[in-house]
């Protein structure tokens, strides 16, 4: 039986890729810095109307069922812009991606802005408020303490946040939420 968070089957039914040769995917969390799948091309992109938050539970990568970690999701916010990485992939790549992003994430359709006057339609994995693995908001210090204490099959939860913060800087993206949790984590680790 699937875990209650497991969205693999639902995702497979969400888009019909019949006759489709390639799809743009927007990544805003680990998908920015860990591309463990083939892609034709990748570029910095922005999606509008969404903000990145460390409000989703990770039971399978950066935590466990007993102690889920915290990973990124997107929440709708008028006027917000979220910078990430867009990948041009073959539809078959979603078999791997659906498994990787199975902990509460659903594939949504969105518009990826390449910042040069060009936008494309694409897909993005979003874990919506109230999904079975949702942890929700907390203040920065609480988030950092939670992250510092969690770890799972893909490694320490703090490495997820530190890596994400570094990748965002490399993209020239300002993300006050992620950077605030990163700073608290560095305080906790004594590397601030
Ligand atoms: C993403 O990176 O786009 C989704 C969240 C994650 O895998 O960290």
Short mmCIF file of C-alpha atoms and ligand atoms in Angstrom, two decimals:
data_model
loop_
_atom_site.label_atom_id
_atom_site.label_comp_id
_atom_site.label_asym_id
_atom_site.label_seq_id
_atom_site.Cartn_x
_atom_site.Cartn_y
_atom_site.Cartn_z
CA UNK A 1 0.00 0.00 0.00
CA UNK A 2 1.22 3.53 -0.74
CA UNK A 3 2.09 5.82 2.17
CA UNK A 4 -0.61 8.50 2.63
CA UNK A 5 1.81 11.14 1.31
CA UNK A 6 2.67 9.16 -1.81
CA UNK A 7 1.56 11.15 -4.85
CA UNK A 8 3.25 8.98 -7.51
CA UNK A 9 0.07 7.46 -8.88
CA UNK A 10 -1.89 10.72 -8.84
CA UNK A 11 0.89 12.56 -10.66
CA UNK A 12 0.98 10.01 -13.46
CA UNK A 13 -2.64 10.88 -14.24
CA UNK A 14 -2.27 14.65 -14.07
CA UNK A 15 -0.83 15.38 -17.51
CA UNK A 16 -1.09 13.48 -20.75
CA UNK A 17 2.29 13.39 -22.47
CA UNK A 18 1.03 11.54 -25.55
CA UNK A 19 2.79 13.01 -28.59
CA UNK A 20 4.79 15.43 -26.42
CA UNK A 21 8.53 15.46 -27.13
CA UNK A 22 9.81 17.68 -24.35
CA UNK A 23 8.55 19.52 -21.27
CA UNK A 24 9.93 22.38 -19.21
CA UNK A 25 10.22 21.67 -15.50
CA UNK A 26 10.74 24.38 -12.86
CA UNK A 27 12.83 23.44 -9.81
CA UNK A 28 13.04 25.67 -6.74
CA UNK A 29 14.42 23.37 -4.01
CA UNK A 30 16.79 20.45 -4.36
CA UNK A 31 15.92 20.37 -8.05
CA UNK A 32 18.03 23.51 -8.43
CA UNK A 33 21.25 21.91 -7.28
CA UNK A 34 20.71 18.17 -7.68
CA UNK A 35 19.91 17.27 -11.27
CA UNK A 36 20.07 13.47 -11.12
CA UNK A 37 18.21 13.11 -14.42
CA UNK A 38 19.00 13.79 -18.07
CA UNK A 39 18.00 17.15 -19.52
CA UNK A 40 18.30 18.81 -22.88
CA UNK A 41 18.94 22.27 -21.50
CA UNK A 42 18.70 24.20 -18.25
CA UNK A 43 18.30 27.89 -17.50
CA UNK A 44 17.60 30.23 -14.64
CA UNK A 45 13.90 31.02 -14.49
CA UNK A 46 11.34 32.79 -12.33
CA UNK A 47 7.75 31.94 -11.57
CA UNK A 48 5.48 34.71 -10.46
CA UNK A 49 2.87 34.64 -7.71
CA UNK A 50 4.67 32.04 -5.59
CA UNK A 51 7.02 32.12 -2.59
CA UNK A 52 9.44 29.39 -1.46
CA UNK A 53 8.90 28.16 2.12
CA UNK A 54 10.46 25.35 4.18
CA UNK A 55 7.03 24.17 5.23
CA UNK A 56 6.83 20.72 3.68
CA UNK A 57 7.72 17.57 5.61
CA UNK A 58 10.28 15.14 4.22
CA UNK A 59 9.76 11.60 5.43
CA UNK A 60 11.74 9.98 2.64
CA UNK A 61 14.78 12.16 1.87
CA UNK A 62 15.80 14.53 4.67
CA UNK A 63 13.93 12.93 7.55
CA UNK A 64 12.06 9.82 8.58
CA UNK A 65 8.48 8.91 9.41
CA UNK A 66 9.20 9.46 13.10
CA UNK A 67 11.15 12.71 12.55
CA UNK A 68 10.35 14.30 9.18
CA UNK A 69 12.72 16.94 7.90
CA UNK A 70 11.69 20.26 6.36
CA UNK A 71 12.00 20.92 2.65
CA UNK A 72 10.82 23.58 0.25
CA UNK A 73 7.41 24.04 -1.24
CA UNK A 74 5.70 27.00 -2.88
CA UNK A 75 2.86 28.99 -1.42
CA UNK A 76 0.72 31.34 -3.47
CA UNK A 77 1.49 35.00 -2.78
CA UNK A 78 0.32 37.90 -4.88
CA UNK A 79 3.18 39.92 -6.34
CA UNK A 80 5.85 37.40 -5.26
CA UNK A 81 8.52 36.00 -7.57
CA UNK A 82 10.45 32.79 -7.02
CA UNK A 83 13.76 32.23 -8.80
CA UNK A 84 14.83 28.69 -9.61
CA UNK A 85 16.17 26.48 -12.36
CA UNK A 86 14.23 25.36 -15.42
CA UNK A 87 15.06 22.08 -17.12
CA UNK A 88 13.97 21.00 -20.56
CA UNK A 89 13.33 17.26 -20.24
CA UNK A 90 11.85 14.33 -22.09
CA UNK A 91 8.44 13.23 -20.73
CA UNK A 92 9.93 9.87 -19.65
CA UNK A 93 12.00 11.77 -17.06
CA UNK A 94 8.83 12.28 -15.02
CA UNK A 95 8.89 8.61 -14.01
CA UNK A 96 12.02 9.35 -12.00
CA UNK A 97 10.85 12.79 -10.89
CA UNK A 98 7.45 11.55 -9.69
CA UNK A 99 9.22 9.04 -7.49
CA UNK A 100 11.71 11.59 -6.17
CA UNK A 101 8.99 14.19 -5.43
CA UNK A 102 6.40 11.70 -4.16
CA UNK A 103 6.15 13.03 -0.61
CA UNK A 104 3.06 15.18 -1.05
CA UNK A 105 4.06 17.06 -4.23
CA UNK A 106 1.73 17.35 -7.21
CA UNK A 107 2.68 18.44 -10.68
CA UNK A 108 1.18 21.84 -11.47
CA UNK A 109 1.19 23.80 -14.69
CA UNK A 110 2.86 27.21 -14.60
CA UNK A 111 4.58 29.89 -16.62
CA UNK A 112 8.38 29.99 -16.49
CA UNK A 113 9.85 33.42 -17.10
CA UNK A 114 13.38 33.35 -18.53
CA UNK A 115 13.85 37.04 -17.88
CA UNK A 116 14.67 37.97 -21.48
CA UNK A 117 11.12 38.67 -22.51
CA UNK A 118 10.60 34.97 -23.12
CA UNK A 119 8.25 32.75 -21.12
CA UNK A 120 7.29 29.12 -21.59
CA UNK A 121 4.63 26.84 -20.13
CA UNK A 122 6.02 24.22 -17.80
CA UNK A 123 5.45 21.97 -14.83
CA UNK A 124 6.40 22.46 -11.21
CA UNK A 125 6.03 20.14 -8.21
CA UNK A 126 4.11 21.88 -5.43
CA UNK A 127 3.15 20.44 -2.04
CA UNK A 128 -0.06 22.28 -1.19
CA UNK A 129 -1.05 23.43 2.26
CA UNK A 130 -2.75 20.62 4.17
CA UNK A 131 -1.25 17.70 2.22
CA UNK A 132 -0.48 14.59 4.30
CA UNK A 133 3.20 15.59 4.74
CA UNK A 134 2.58 19.29 5.42
CA UNK A 135 4.35 20.77 8.47
CA UNK A 136 3.45 24.42 7.97
CA UNK A 137 4.91 27.70 9.16
CA UNK A 138 7.09 28.37 12.20
CA UNK A 139 9.47 31.20 13.12
CA UNK A 140 13.01 31.12 11.72
CA UNK A 141 14.62 29.87 14.95
CA UNK A 142 12.13 27.02 15.29
CA UNK A 143 12.59 26.08 11.64
CA UNK A 144 16.37 26.04 12.06
CA UNK A 145 16.23 23.90 15.20
CA UNK A 146 13.93 21.46 13.46
CA UNK A 147 16.21 21.29 10.40
CA UNK A 148 19.35 20.90 12.55
CA UNK A 149 17.85 17.85 14.27
CA UNK A 150 16.58 16.01 11.17
CA UNK A 151 18.28 13.65 8.81
CA UNK A 152 17.17 10.92 6.39
CA UNK A 153 18.23 8.63 3.54
CA UNK A 154 19.38 11.57 1.36
CA UNK A 155 21.45 13.11 4.16
CA UNK A 156 21.22 15.81 6.79
CA UNK A 157 18.35 18.26 6.57
CA UNK A 158 20.78 21.11 7.33
CA UNK A 159 22.79 20.21 4.21
CA UNK A 160 19.59 20.59 2.17
CA UNK A 161 19.09 24.15 3.43
CA UNK A 162 22.76 25.17 3.23
CA UNK A 163 23.06 23.76 -0.27
CA UNK A 164 19.85 25.47 -1.37
CA UNK A 165 21.02 28.82 0.03
CA UNK A 166 24.34 28.50 -1.82
CA UNK A 167 22.61 27.55 -5.05
CA UNK A 168 20.27 30.55 -4.74
CA UNK A 169 23.24 32.88 -4.29
CA UNK A 170 24.86 31.38 -7.36
CA UNK A 171 21.66 32.17 -9.26
CA UNK A 172 21.71 35.71 -7.89
CA UNK A 173 18.38 35.09 -6.16
CA UNK A 174 17.38 36.90 -2.99
CA UNK A 175 15.32 34.70 -0.70
CA UNK A 176 14.95 36.25 2.76
CA UNK A 177 13.13 33.18 4.15
CA UNK A 178 15.78 30.62 3.15
CA UNK A 179 18.65 32.98 4.03
CA UNK A 180 17.18 33.65 7.50
CA UNK A 181 16.91 29.94 8.28
CA UNK A 182 20.41 29.41 6.88
CA UNK A 183 21.78 32.14 9.21
CA UNK A 184 20.08 30.55 12.24
CA UNK A 185 21.48 27.17 11.24
CA UNK A 186 24.98 28.59 11.01
CA UNK A 187 24.52 30.06 14.52
CA UNK A 188 23.49 26.64 15.80
CA UNK A 189 26.45 24.96 14.06
CA UNK A 190 28.85 27.69 15.17
CA UNK A 191 29.77 28.47 11.55
CA UNK A 192 28.01 31.83 11.33
C1 LIG B 1 11.87 21.36 -6.20
O1 LIG B 1 13.09 21.36 -5.97
O2 LIG B 1 11.42 21.94 -7.20
C2 LIG B 1 10.89 20.64 -5.31
C3 LIG B 1 11.30 20.51 -3.90
C4 LIG B 1 12.54 19.69 -3.66
O3 LIG B 1 12.69 18.62 -4.26
O4 LIG B 1 13.39 20.12 -2.87
#
